[in-house]
mmCIF file of C-alpha atoms in Angstrom:
data_model
loop_
_atom_site.group_PDB
_atom_site.id
_atom_site.type_symbol
_atom_site.label_atom_id
_atom_site.label_comp_id
_atom_site.label_asym_id
_atom_site.label_seq_id
_atom_site.Cartn_x
_atom_site.Cartn_y
_atom_site.Cartn_z
ATOM 1 C CA MET K 415 49.786 5.244 -34.287
ATOM 2 C CA LYS K 416 46.218 5.572 -33.092
ATOM 3 C CA THR K 417 44.678 3.206 -30.796
ATOM 4 C CA GLN K 418 41.233 2.148 -31.406
ATOM 5 C CA THR K 419 38.619 1.905 -28.313
ATOM 6 C CA LYS K 420 35.701 -0.318 -28.336
ATOM 7 C CA SER K 421 32.371 1.561 -27.781
ATOM 8 C CA ALA K 422 30.500 0.567 -24.674
ATOM 9 C CA GLY K 423 27.342 0.180 -26.873
ATOM 10 C CA PRO K 424 24.225 2.255 -28.046
ATOM 11 C CA ALA K 425 23.253 4.731 -25.227
ATOM 12 C CA PRO K 426 19.770 4.220 -23.812
ATOM 13 C CA LYS K 427 17.385 6.284 -25.956
ATOM 14 C CA ALA K 428 15.137 8.711 -24.411
ATOM 15 C CA GLU K 429 11.338 8.208 -23.958
ATOM 16 C CA ARG K 430 8.279 9.968 -23.619
ATOM 17 C CA ILE K 431 7.560 10.831 -19.759
ATOM 18 C CA ALA K 432 4.072 9.250 -19.811
ATOM 19 C CA LYS K 433 5.567 5.954 -21.299
ATOM 20 C CA VAL K 434 8.192 5.844 -18.537
ATOM 21 C CA MET K 435 5.580 6.500 -15.742
ATOM 22 C CA ALA K 436 3.421 3.756 -17.325
ATOM 23 C CA ARG K 437 6.490 1.460 -17.476
ATOM 24 C CA ALA K 438 7.354 2.064 -13.885
ATOM 25 C CA GLY K 439 3.668 0.805 -12.928
ATOM 26 C CA LEU K 440 2.437 4.057 -11.458
ATOM 27 C CA CYS K 441 -0.492 4.680 -13.932
ATOM 28 C CA SER K 442 -1.603 4.390 -17.646
ATOM 29 C CA ARG K 443 -0.239 6.655 -20.059
ATOM 30 C CA ARG K 444 -3.446 8.676 -20.165
ATOM 31 C CA ASP K 445 -3.273 9.124 -16.418
ATOM 32 C CA ALA K 446 0.204 10.183 -16.584
ATOM 33 C CA GLU K 447 -0.897 12.919 -19.124
ATOM 34 C CA LYS K 448 -3.689 14.093 -16.491
ATOM 35 C CA TRP K 449 -1.150 13.877 -13.638
ATOM 36 C CA ILE K 450 1.323 16.405 -15.687
ATOM 37 C CA ALA K 451 -1.551 18.855 -16.526
ATOM 38 C CA GLU K 452 -2.327 18.776 -12.645
ATOM 39 C CA GLY K 453 1.283 19.748 -11.926
ATOM 40 C CA ARG K 454 2.032 16.527 -10.020
ATOM 41 C CA VAL K 455 5.206 15.582 -12.030
ATOM 42 C CA SER K 456 8.368 17.465 -11.899
ATOM 43 C CA LEU K 457 11.556 16.827 -14.031
ATOM 44 C CA ASN K 458 15.122 18.035 -12.777
ATOM 45 C CA GLY K 459 13.516 20.210 -10.258
ATOM 46 C CA LYS K 460 11.181 21.987 -12.664
ATOM 47 C CA VAL K 461 7.491 21.113 -12.654
ATOM 48 C CA LEU K 462 6.297 19.833 -15.970
ATOM 49 C CA THR K 463 3.376 21.518 -17.857
ATOM 50 C CA THR K 464 3.251 19.214 -21.173
ATOM 51 C CA PRO K 465 3.502 15.351 -21.739
ATOM 52 C CA ALA K 466 5.538 16.173 -24.760
ATOM 53 C CA THR K 467 8.718 15.593 -22.981
ATOM 54 C CA THR K 468 11.263 13.032 -23.373
ATOM 55 C CA VAL K 469 13.449 11.610 -20.382
ATOM 56 C CA GLY K 470 16.565 9.541 -19.961
ATOM 57 C CA PRO K 471 17.953 7.369 -17.437
ATOM 58 C CA ARG K 472 20.092 10.205 -15.960
ATOM 59 C CA ASP K 473 16.962 12.513 -15.555
ATOM 60 C CA ASP K 474 15.504 13.236 -12.126
ATOM 61 C CA VAL K 475 11.627 12.716 -12.227
ATOM 62 C CA LEU K 476 9.575 13.096 -9.153
ATOM 63 C CA VAL K 477 5.981 12.345 -9.040
ATOM 64 C CA ASP K 478 3.911 13.888 -6.103
ATOM 65 C CA GLY K 479 7.364 14.765 -4.693
ATOM 66 C CA LYS K 480 8.641 11.142 -4.739
ATOM 67 C CA GLN K 481 11.380 9.529 -6.720
ATOM 68 C CA LEU K 482 9.912 7.601 -9.738
ATOM 69 C CA PRO K 483 10.358 4.060 -8.745
ATOM 70 C CA LYS K 484 12.661 1.756 -10.764
ATOM 71 C CA ARG K 485 11.152 -0.539 -13.445
ATOM 72 C CA GLU K 486 10.437 -4.099 -12.292
ATOM 73 C CA ARG K 487 10.046 -7.184 -14.114
ATOM 74 C CA THR K 488 6.891 -7.371 -15.962
ATOM 75 C CA ARG K 489 4.154 -9.305 -14.059
ATOM 76 C CA LEU K 490 0.550 -10.262 -14.550
ATOM 77 C CA TRP K 491 -2.033 -11.407 -11.990
ATOM 78 C CA LEU K 492 -5.808 -12.873 -12.371
ATOM 79 C CA PHE K 493 -8.206 -11.421 -9.972
ATOM 80 C CA ARG K 494 -11.983 -12.512 -9.714
ATOM 81 C CA LYS K 495 -13.584 -9.160 -9.298
ATOM 82 C CA PRO K 496 -16.979 -9.289 -7.304
ATOM 83 C CA ARG K 497 -20.153 -7.135 -7.936
ATOM 84 C CA GLY K 498 -20.168 -3.728 -6.379
ATOM 85 C CA LEU K 499 -16.676 -2.710 -6.874
ATOM 86 C CA VAL K 500 -15.453 0.113 -9.168
ATOM 87 C CA THR K 501 -12.340 -0.413 -11.511
ATOM 88 C CA THR K 502 -10.603 2.833 -10.566
ATOM 89 C CA ASN K 503 -8.066 4.032 -8.158
ATOM 90 C CA ARG K 504 -10.066 6.894 -6.824
ATOM 91 C CA ASP K 505 -13.715 7.113 -6.799
ATOM 92 C CA PRO K 506 -15.090 10.481 -6.357
ATOM 93 C CA GLU K 507 -18.405 9.097 -5.023
ATOM 94 C CA GLY K 508 -16.509 7.138 -2.305
ATOM 95 C CA ARG K 509 -17.546 3.692 -3.446
ATOM 96 C CA PRO K 510 -15.189 0.682 -2.764
ATOM 97 C CA THR K 511 -12.464 0.161 -5.579
ATOM 98 C CA VAL K 512 -10.938 -3.007 -6.771
ATOM 99 C CA PHE K 513 -7.586 -1.964 -5.671
ATOM 100 C CA GLU K 514 -8.793 -1.380 -2.041
ATOM 101 C CA LYS K 515 -9.460 -5.290 -1.959
ATOM 102 C CA LEU K 516 -6.261 -6.478 -3.198
ATOM 103 C CA PRO K 517 -3.649 -8.157 -0.825
ATOM 104 C CA ALA K 518 -1.442 -5.809 1.251
ATOM 105 C CA ASP K 519 1.675 -7.382 0.023
ATOM 106 C CA MET K 520 0.884 -6.881 -3.743
ATOM 107 C CA PRO K 521 2.801 -4.067 -5.564
ATOM 108 C CA ARG K 522 1.261 -1.189 -7.269
ATOM 109 C CA VAL K 523 -0.694 -2.702 -10.062
ATOM 110 C CA MET K 524 -3.181 -1.271 -12.803
ATOM 111 C CA SER K 525 -5.953 -2.980 -14.475
ATOM 112 C CA VAL K 526 -6.177 -4.289 -18.081
ATOM 113 C CA GLY K 527 -9.440 -2.610 -19.246
ATOM 114 C CA ARG K 528 -12.242 -2.277 -16.942
ATOM 115 C CA LEU K 529 -15.434 -3.756 -15.516
ATOM 116 C CA ASP K 530 -18.602 -2.052 -14.663
ATOM 117 C CA ILE K 531 -19.557 -1.843 -11.122
ATOM 118 C CA ASN K 532 -22.245 -4.811 -11.456
ATOM 119 C CA THR K 533 -20.100 -6.738 -13.730
ATOM 120 C CA GLU K 534 -18.121 -9.716 -12.152
ATOM 121 C CA GLY K 535 -15.558 -11.947 -13.182
ATOM 122 C CA LEU K 536 -11.946 -12.017 -14.724
ATOM 123 C CA LEU K 537 -9.966 -8.694 -14.373
ATOM 124 C CA LEU K 538 -6.320 -8.864 -15.408
ATOM 125 C CA LEU K 539 -3.754 -6.813 -13.223
ATOM 126 C CA THR K 540 -0.318 -5.791 -14.097
ATOM 127 C CA ASN K 541 2.697 -3.693 -13.068
ATOM 128 C CA ASP K 542 3.586 -2.766 -16.471
ATOM 129 C CA GLY K 543 1.516 0.157 -18.144
ATOM 130 C CA GLY K 544 3.078 -0.774 -21.423
ATOM 131 C CA LEU K 545 1.551 -4.447 -21.331
ATOM 132 C CA ALA K 546 -1.860 -2.983 -19.995
ATOM 133 C CA ARG K 547 -1.897 -0.640 -23.101
ATOM 134 C CA VAL K 548 -1.027 -3.388 -25.582
ATOM 135 C CA LEU K 549 -3.895 -5.868 -24.116
ATOM 136 C CA GLU K 550 -6.246 -3.380 -24.334
ATOM 137 C CA LEU K 551 -6.297 -2.708 -27.920
ATOM 138 C CA PRO K 552 -8.730 -4.359 -30.233
ATOM 139 C CA ALA K 553 -5.862 -4.879 -32.864
ATOM 140 C CA THR K 554 -4.323 -7.261 -30.332
ATOM 141 C CA GLY K 555 -7.078 -9.548 -31.169
ATOM 142 C CA TRP K 556 -7.446 -11.247 -27.861
ATOM 143 C CA LEU K 557 -10.987 -12.753 -27.378
ATOM 144 C CA ARG K 558 -13.210 -11.915 -24.220
ATOM 145 C CA ARG K 559 -15.802 -14.090 -23.149
ATOM 146 C CA TYR K 560 -18.847 -13.584 -21.137
ATOM 147 C CA ARG K 561 -21.707 -15.620 -19.522
ATOM 148 C CA VAL K 562 -24.911 -13.428 -19.490
ATOM 149 C CA ARG K 563 -28.121 -13.978 -17.738
ATOM 150 C CA ALA K 564 -30.907 -11.818 -19.192
ATOM 151 C CA TYR K 565 -34.618 -11.471 -18.734
ATOM 152 C CA GLY K 566 -36.628 -12.139 -21.726
ATOM 153 C CA SER K 567 -36.559 -14.606 -24.549
ATOM 154 C CA ILE K 568 -34.648 -14.795 -27.655
ATOM 155 C CA THR K 569 -33.677 -17.398 -30.427
ATOM 156 C CA GLN K 570 -30.244 -18.321 -31.859
ATOM 157 C CA ALA K 571 -31.261 -16.863 -35.313
ATOM 158 C CA GLU K 572 -31.728 -13.560 -33.656
ATOM 159 C CA LEU K 573 -28.397 -13.659 -31.923
ATOM 160 C CA ASP K 574 -26.404 -14.669 -35.320
ATOM 161 C CA ARG K 575 -27.190 -11.234 -36.486
ATOM 162 C CA LEU K 576 -24.594 -10.011 -34.261
ATOM 163 C CA ALA K 577 -21.821 -11.939 -36.221
ATOM 164 C CA ASP K 578 -21.609 -9.065 -38.729
ATOM 165 C CA GLY K 579 -21.425 -6.062 -36.345
ATOM 166 C CA PHE K 580 -24.301 -4.213 -34.641
ATOM 167 C CA ALA K 581 -25.214 -0.605 -34.580
ATOM 168 C CA VAL K 582 -26.962 0.919 -31.589
ATOM 169 C CA ASP K 583 -27.780 4.706 -31.347
ATOM 170 C CA GLY K 584 -25.271 5.355 -33.977
ATOM 171 C CA ILE K 585 -22.335 3.418 -32.501
ATOM 172 C CA LEU K 586 -21.062 0.513 -34.589
ATOM 173 C CA TYR K 587 -20.100 -2.456 -32.694
ATOM 174 C CA GLY K 588 -17.785 -5.013 -33.969
ATOM 175 C CA ALA K 589 -18.553 -8.692 -34.540
ATOM 176 C CA ILE K 590 -20.056 -10.802 -31.585
ATOM 177 C CA GLU K 591 -20.189 -14.503 -31.233
ATOM 178 C CA ALA K 592 -23.564 -15.243 -29.161
ATOM 179 C CA THR K 593 -24.677 -18.734 -28.369
ATOM 180 C CA LEU K 594 -28.105 -19.439 -26.633
ATOM 181 C CA ASP K 595 -27.181 -21.996 -23.608
ATOM 182 C CA ARG K 596 -30.471 -22.414 -22.178
ATOM 183 C CA GLN K 597 -33.984 -20.677 -21.114
ATOM 184 C CA GLN K 598 -34.366 -20.824 -17.368
ATOM 185 C CA GLY K 599 -37.841 -19.578 -16.395
ATOM 186 C CA GLU K 600 -38.285 -16.019 -17.638
ATOM 187 C CA ASN K 601 -34.332 -15.674 -18.056
ATOM 188 C CA VAL K 602 -32.070 -16.927 -20.620
ATOM 189 C CA TRP K 603 -28.322 -17.854 -20.257
ATOM 190 C CA LEU K 604 -26.172 -16.699 -23.049
ATOM 191 C CA THR K 605 -22.395 -16.981 -23.764
ATOM 192 C CA LEU K 606 -20.771 -13.974 -25.902
ATOM 193 C CA ALA K 607 -17.302 -13.594 -27.303
ATOM 194 C CA LEU K 608 -16.061 -10.215 -28.337
ATOM 195 C CA ARG K 609 -12.706 -8.544 -29.172
ATOM 196 C CA GLU K 610 -13.512 -4.898 -28.772
ATOM 197 C CA GLY K 611 -15.115 -4.416 -25.180
ATOM 198 C CA LYS K 612 -16.549 -0.849 -25.590
ATOM 199 C CA ASN K 613 -18.237 0.723 -22.527
ATOM 200 C CA ARG K 614 -21.501 -1.217 -21.707
ATOM 201 C CA GLU K 615 -21.205 -3.075 -24.976
ATOM 202 C CA VAL K 616 -22.947 -6.333 -23.950
ATOM 203 C CA LYS K 617 -25.663 -4.482 -22.224
ATOM 204 C CA ARG K 618 -26.578 -2.133 -24.788
ATOM 205 C CA VAL K 619 -26.379 -4.664 -27.595
ATOM 206 C CA LEU K 620 -28.789 -7.127 -25.792
ATOM 207 C CA GLU K 621 -31.078 -4.224 -24.831
ATOM 208 C CA ALA K 622 -31.418 -3.584 -28.572
ATOM 209 C CA LEU K 623 -32.538 -7.173 -28.952
ATOM 210 C CA GLY K 624 -35.310 -6.958 -26.198
ATOM 211 C CA LEU K 625 -33.106 -8.318 -23.483
ATOM 212 C CA ALA K 626 -32.583 -7.027 -19.883
ATOM 213 C CA VAL K 627 -29.082 -8.009 -18.584
ATOM 214 C CA ASN K 628 -29.290 -8.749 -14.840
ATOM 215 C CA ARG K 629 -25.973 -10.639 -14.452
ATOM 216 C CA LEU K 630 -22.800 -10.462 -16.470
ATOM 217 C CA ILE K 631 -19.703 -12.442 -15.582
ATOM 218 C CA ARG K 632 -16.399 -12.389 -17.698
ATOM 219 C CA ILE K 633 -15.050 -15.897 -17.967
ATOM 220 C CA SER K 634 -11.794 -15.229 -20.023
ATOM 221 C CA TYR K 635 -9.586 -12.806 -21.422
ATOM 222 C CA GLY K 636 -7.471 -14.171 -24.336
ATOM 223 C CA PRO K 637 -5.656 -17.304 -23.164
ATOM 224 C CA PHE K 638 -6.437 -16.662 -19.317
ATOM 225 C CA GLN K 639 -9.690 -18.275 -17.855
ATOM 226 C CA LEU K 640 -11.526 -17.509 -14.713
ATOM 227 C CA GLY K 641 -11.314 -21.097 -13.661
ATOM 228 C CA GLU K 642 -12.302 -21.627 -9.930
ATOM 229 C CA LEU K 643 -10.904 -18.342 -8.614
ATOM 230 C CA ALA K 644 -13.215 -17.340 -5.597
ATOM 231 C CA ASP K 645 -14.572 -13.687 -5.242
ATOM 232 C CA GLY K 646 -11.661 -11.426 -4.425
ATOM 233 C CA GLU K 647 -9.022 -14.377 -5.205
ATOM 234 C CA VAL K 648 -5.803 -13.216 -6.780
ATOM 235 C CA ARG K 649 -3.504 -15.574 -8.580
ATOM 236 C CA GLU K 650 -0.153 -14.515 -10.315
ATOM 237 C CA ILE K 651 0.936 -15.912 -13.858
ATOM 238 C CA ARG K 652 4.349 -17.414 -13.927
ATOM 239 C CA GLY K 653 6.881 -15.525 -15.927
ATOM 240 C CA ARG K 654 7.452 -18.308 -18.380
ATOM 241 C CA VAL K 655 3.660 -18.914 -18.839
ATOM 242 C CA LEU K 656 3.060 -15.165 -19.503
ATOM 243 C CA ARG K 657 6.191 -15.009 -22.019
ATOM 244 C CA ASP K 658 4.715 -17.998 -23.963
ATOM 245 C CA GLN K 659 1.129 -16.590 -23.882
ATOM 246 C CA LEU K 660 2.231 -13.141 -25.279
ATOM 247 C CA GLY K 661 4.635 -14.473 -28.077
ATOM 248 C CA HIS K 662 7.468 -12.404 -29.410
ATOM 249 C CA ARG K 663 5.380 -9.863 -31.203
ATOM 250 C CA LEU K 664 3.213 -8.786 -28.326
ATOM 251 C CA ALA K 665 6.140 -8.866 -25.950
ATOM 252 C CA VAL K 666 8.116 -6.495 -27.964
ATOM 253 C CA GLU K 667 5.055 -4.089 -28.671
ATOM 254 C CA ALA K 668 4.584 -3.875 -24.802
ATOM 255 C CA GLY K 669 8.403 -3.585 -24.159
ATOM 256 C CA ALA K 670 7.888 -6.387 -21.605
ATOM 257 C CA ASP K 671 10.800 -6.941 -19.170
ATOM 258 C CA PHE K 672 11.547 -10.446 -18.213
ATOM 259 C CA ASP K 673 15.207 -10.307 -17.399
ATOM 260 C CA THR K 674 15.039 -7.825 -14.535
ATOM 261 C CA PRO K 675 15.274 -9.863 -11.293
ATOM 262 C CA PHE K 676 12.737 -9.536 -8.703
ATOM 263 C CA ALA K 677 13.507 -7.576 -5.424
ATOM 264 C CA GLU K 678 12.275 -10.386 -3.687
ATOM 265 C CA GLU K 679 10.877 -13.726 -5.203
ATOM 266 C CA PRO K 680 7.231 -13.947 -4.549
ATOM 267 C CA GLY K 681 6.327 -16.631 -2.180
ATOM 268 C CA GLU K 682 10.122 -17.162 -1.335
ATOM 269 C CA LYS K 683 10.973 -18.241 2.219
ATOM 270 C CA LYS K 684 14.016 -17.411 4.136
ATOM 271 C CA PRO K 685 16.127 -20.446 4.858
ATOM 272 C CA ALA K 686 15.860 -21.367 8.426
ATOM 273 C CA PRO K 687 19.080 -20.672 10.570
ATOM 274 C CA GLN K 688 21.381 -23.522 11.030
ATOM 275 C CA LYS K 689 22.374 -24.648 14.486
ATOM 276 C CA PRO K 690 26.045 -23.857 15.245
ATOM 277 C CA VAL K 691 28.425 -27.186 15.154
ATOM 278 C CA LYS K 692 30.337 -27.587 18.323
ATOM 279 C CA LYS K 693 33.879 -27.893 17.812
ATOM 280 C CA GLU K 694 35.885 -30.866 19.713
ATOM 281 C CA ALA K 695 39.113 -30.110 21.430
ATOM 282 C CA ALA K 696 42.274 -30.532 19.658
ATOM 283 C CA GLY K 697 43.694 -34.241 19.935
ATOM 284 C CA ALA K 698 40.292 -35.399 21.759
ATOM 285 C CA ARG K 699 39.066 -38.715 20.505
ATOM 286 C CA PRO K 700 35.389 -38.469 19.043
ATOM 287 C CA GLN K 701 32.904 -40.145 21.062
ATOM 288 C CA PRO K 702 30.657 -42.504 19.401
ATOM 289 C CA LYS K 703 26.952 -41.652 19.228
ATOM 290 C CA LYS K 704 24.846 -43.798 21.315
ATOM 291 C CA PRO K 705 22.189 -45.916 19.218
ATOM 292 C CA ARG K 706 18.893 -44.606 19.620
ATOM 293 C CA ARG K 707 16.904 -47.150 21.423
ATOM 294 C CA ARG K 708 13.302 -48.052 19.860
ATOM 295 C CA ARG K 709 10.362 -49.208 21.558
ATOM 296 C CA GLY K 710 10.257 -52.832 22.129
ATOM 297 C CA MET K 711 13.856 -53.597 21.802
ATOM 298 C CA VAL K 712 15.741 -55.288 24.661
ATOM 299 C CA ASP K 713 19.112 -53.876 25.876
ATOM 300 C CA VAL K 714 22.033 -56.090 26.333
ATOM 301 C CA ASP K 715 21.990 -55.006 30.144
ATOM 302 C CA ASP K 716 18.555 -56.299 30.251
ATOM 303 C CA VAL K 717 19.407 -60.014 29.388
ATOM 304 C CA PRO K 718 18.942 -62.060 32.620
ATOM 305 C CA ASP K 719 21.863 -64.243 34.028
ATOM 306 C CA LYS K 720 21.742 -67.716 35.157
ATOM 307 C CA ARG K 721 20.092 -66.883 38.473
ATOM 308 C CA ASP K 722 17.094 -65.319 36.455
ATOM 309 C CA ARG K 723 16.411 -67.920 33.985
ATOM 310 C CA ASN K 724 13.075 -68.887 35.399
ATOM 311 C CA ARG K 725 11.960 -65.154 35.631
ATOM 312 C CA THR K 726 9.945 -63.492 33.144
ATOM 313 C CA VAL K 727 11.755 -60.470 31.570
ATOM 314 C CA ARG K 728 9.611 -57.907 29.704
ATOM 315 C CA PRO K 729 11.184 -56.062 26.918
ATOM 316 C CA GLY K 730 12.677 -52.695 28.225
ATOM 317 C CA LYS K 731 12.206 -53.546 31.989
ATOM 318 C CA PRO K 732 15.286 -55.223 33.830
ATOM 319 C CA PRO K 733 14.227 -57.926 36.366
ATOM 320 C CA VAL K 734 14.343 -57.136 39.971
ATOM 321 C CA ARG K 735 17.101 -59.067 41.618
ATOM 322 C CA SER K 736 16.798 -59.782 45.412
ATOM 323 C CA ALA K 737 19.850 -59.487 47.606
ATOM 324 C CA GLY K 738 21.136 -62.171 49.689
ATOM 325 C CA LYS K 739 20.394 -65.981 49.481
ATOM 326 C CA PRO K 740 17.617 -67.131 47.284
ATOM 327 C CA SER K 741 14.528 -68.124 49.324
ATOM 328 C CA GLY K 742 13.250 -71.670 49.200
ATOM 329 C CA ARG K 743 10.184 -70.854 47.538
ATOM 330 C CA PRO K 744 9.938 -72.118 43.925
ATOM 331 C CA ALA K 745 10.424 -69.153 41.409
ATOM 332 C CA GLY K 746 7.258 -67.670 40.070
ATOM 333 C CA LYS K 747 5.052 -68.882 42.876
ATOM 334 C CA PRO K 748 3.358 -65.995 44.508
ATOM 335 C CA ALA K 749 3.784 -65.341 48.320
ATOM 336 C CA GLY K 750 0.728 -65.670 50.627
ATOM 337 C CA LYS K 751 -0.834 -67.598 53.563
ATOM 338 C CA PRO K 752 -0.019 -71.328 53.268
ATOM 339 C CA SER K 753 -2.696 -73.728 52.044
ATOM 340 C CA ALA K 754 -4.395 -75.684 54.541
ATOM 341 C CA ARG K 755 -4.144 -78.612 52.301
ATOM 342 C CA PRO K 756 -1.030 -80.618 52.684
ATOM 343 C CA SER K 757 1.140 -80.700 49.615
ATOM 344 C CA GLY K 758 1.555 -84.444 49.661
ATOM 345 C CA ARG K 759 5.247 -84.232 49.753
ATOM 346 C CA PRO K 760 7.100 -85.601 53.006
ATOM 347 C CA SER K 761 9.193 -83.123 54.863
ATOM 348 C CA GLY K 762 11.920 -85.510 55.579
ATOM 349 C CA LYS K 763 10.945 -86.215 59.496
ATOM 350 C CA ARG K 764 8.440 -88.785 60.720
ATOM 351 C CA PRO K 765 6.020 -87.331 63.258
ATOM 352 C CA ALA K 766 6.475 -88.536 66.812
ATOM 353 C CA PRO K 767 4.091 -91.372 67.978
ATOM 354 C CA LYS K 768 1.263 -90.495 70.167
ATOM 355 C CA SER K 769 1.534 -91.670 73.716
#
């Protein structure tokens, strides 16, 4: 009779090398293909020459001679980008980058989309290349809002033309929701909302309408808001909040992983070492703890006896008792020179008559 064995479950399927590198948080899929073309990636001891390669969990992948890091839990950060920073890992011109200004304790991350060097505001960062790719797609439908200050003047009727899409130099831009907030001197303040985010889209569209943008701030990306973040400040989104905001569809498309535990929980503090408990000798009777004396309380030993009834006792200070017989001086009367004035009390003996 043949015995049936239960299968251990479906074997992990192989994935494209660029996808695996992006999920590990090294780079985006596009950058992974560039790294492969540059000969920086090897598979099982051989340098890869094409990104059309699939790898499995047993394959040995090296990037720049280092082992491919294990995949971590999907995480997302909000970063307020200041002006003057380039959204790239390496700038050939030597300009400061966003990733050089991040805290040293942050893991390797990538940006969700990019912001121009003179654009400030909200930039999403993640350690999951699959999530970054999904959130960048216009098909995701996440709205991106900007506050714009531009030189010139315009009416709301002219801005409403952008709602049906707009073409500039043969490039067709999608629908843009534009609102005229106020006119301030020779500048106008606008609020724009769009879903595509092509390169320099806001500036080119407004230039076609006769405006010169001199300040551009991204204030939201999908459900995530800039809020009160200061320049250069980073704040992580909690895993439960991120999962709820993505929803089931986007989480599946991105291949987000919310089950892998952290190597070390962010912000986790190690418990303070406990003091060793002294062991008492066998058979010894435990000594009662002496009650802690509070300020202002009078101890039992400080209560005066019968000889000290006429003395003033201050809380916490025992009276000073004199040794030997008590003096004939009444209690409480200070010592000093006798007064010249008679006390008016007879001493018990009559004075001798004068001769």
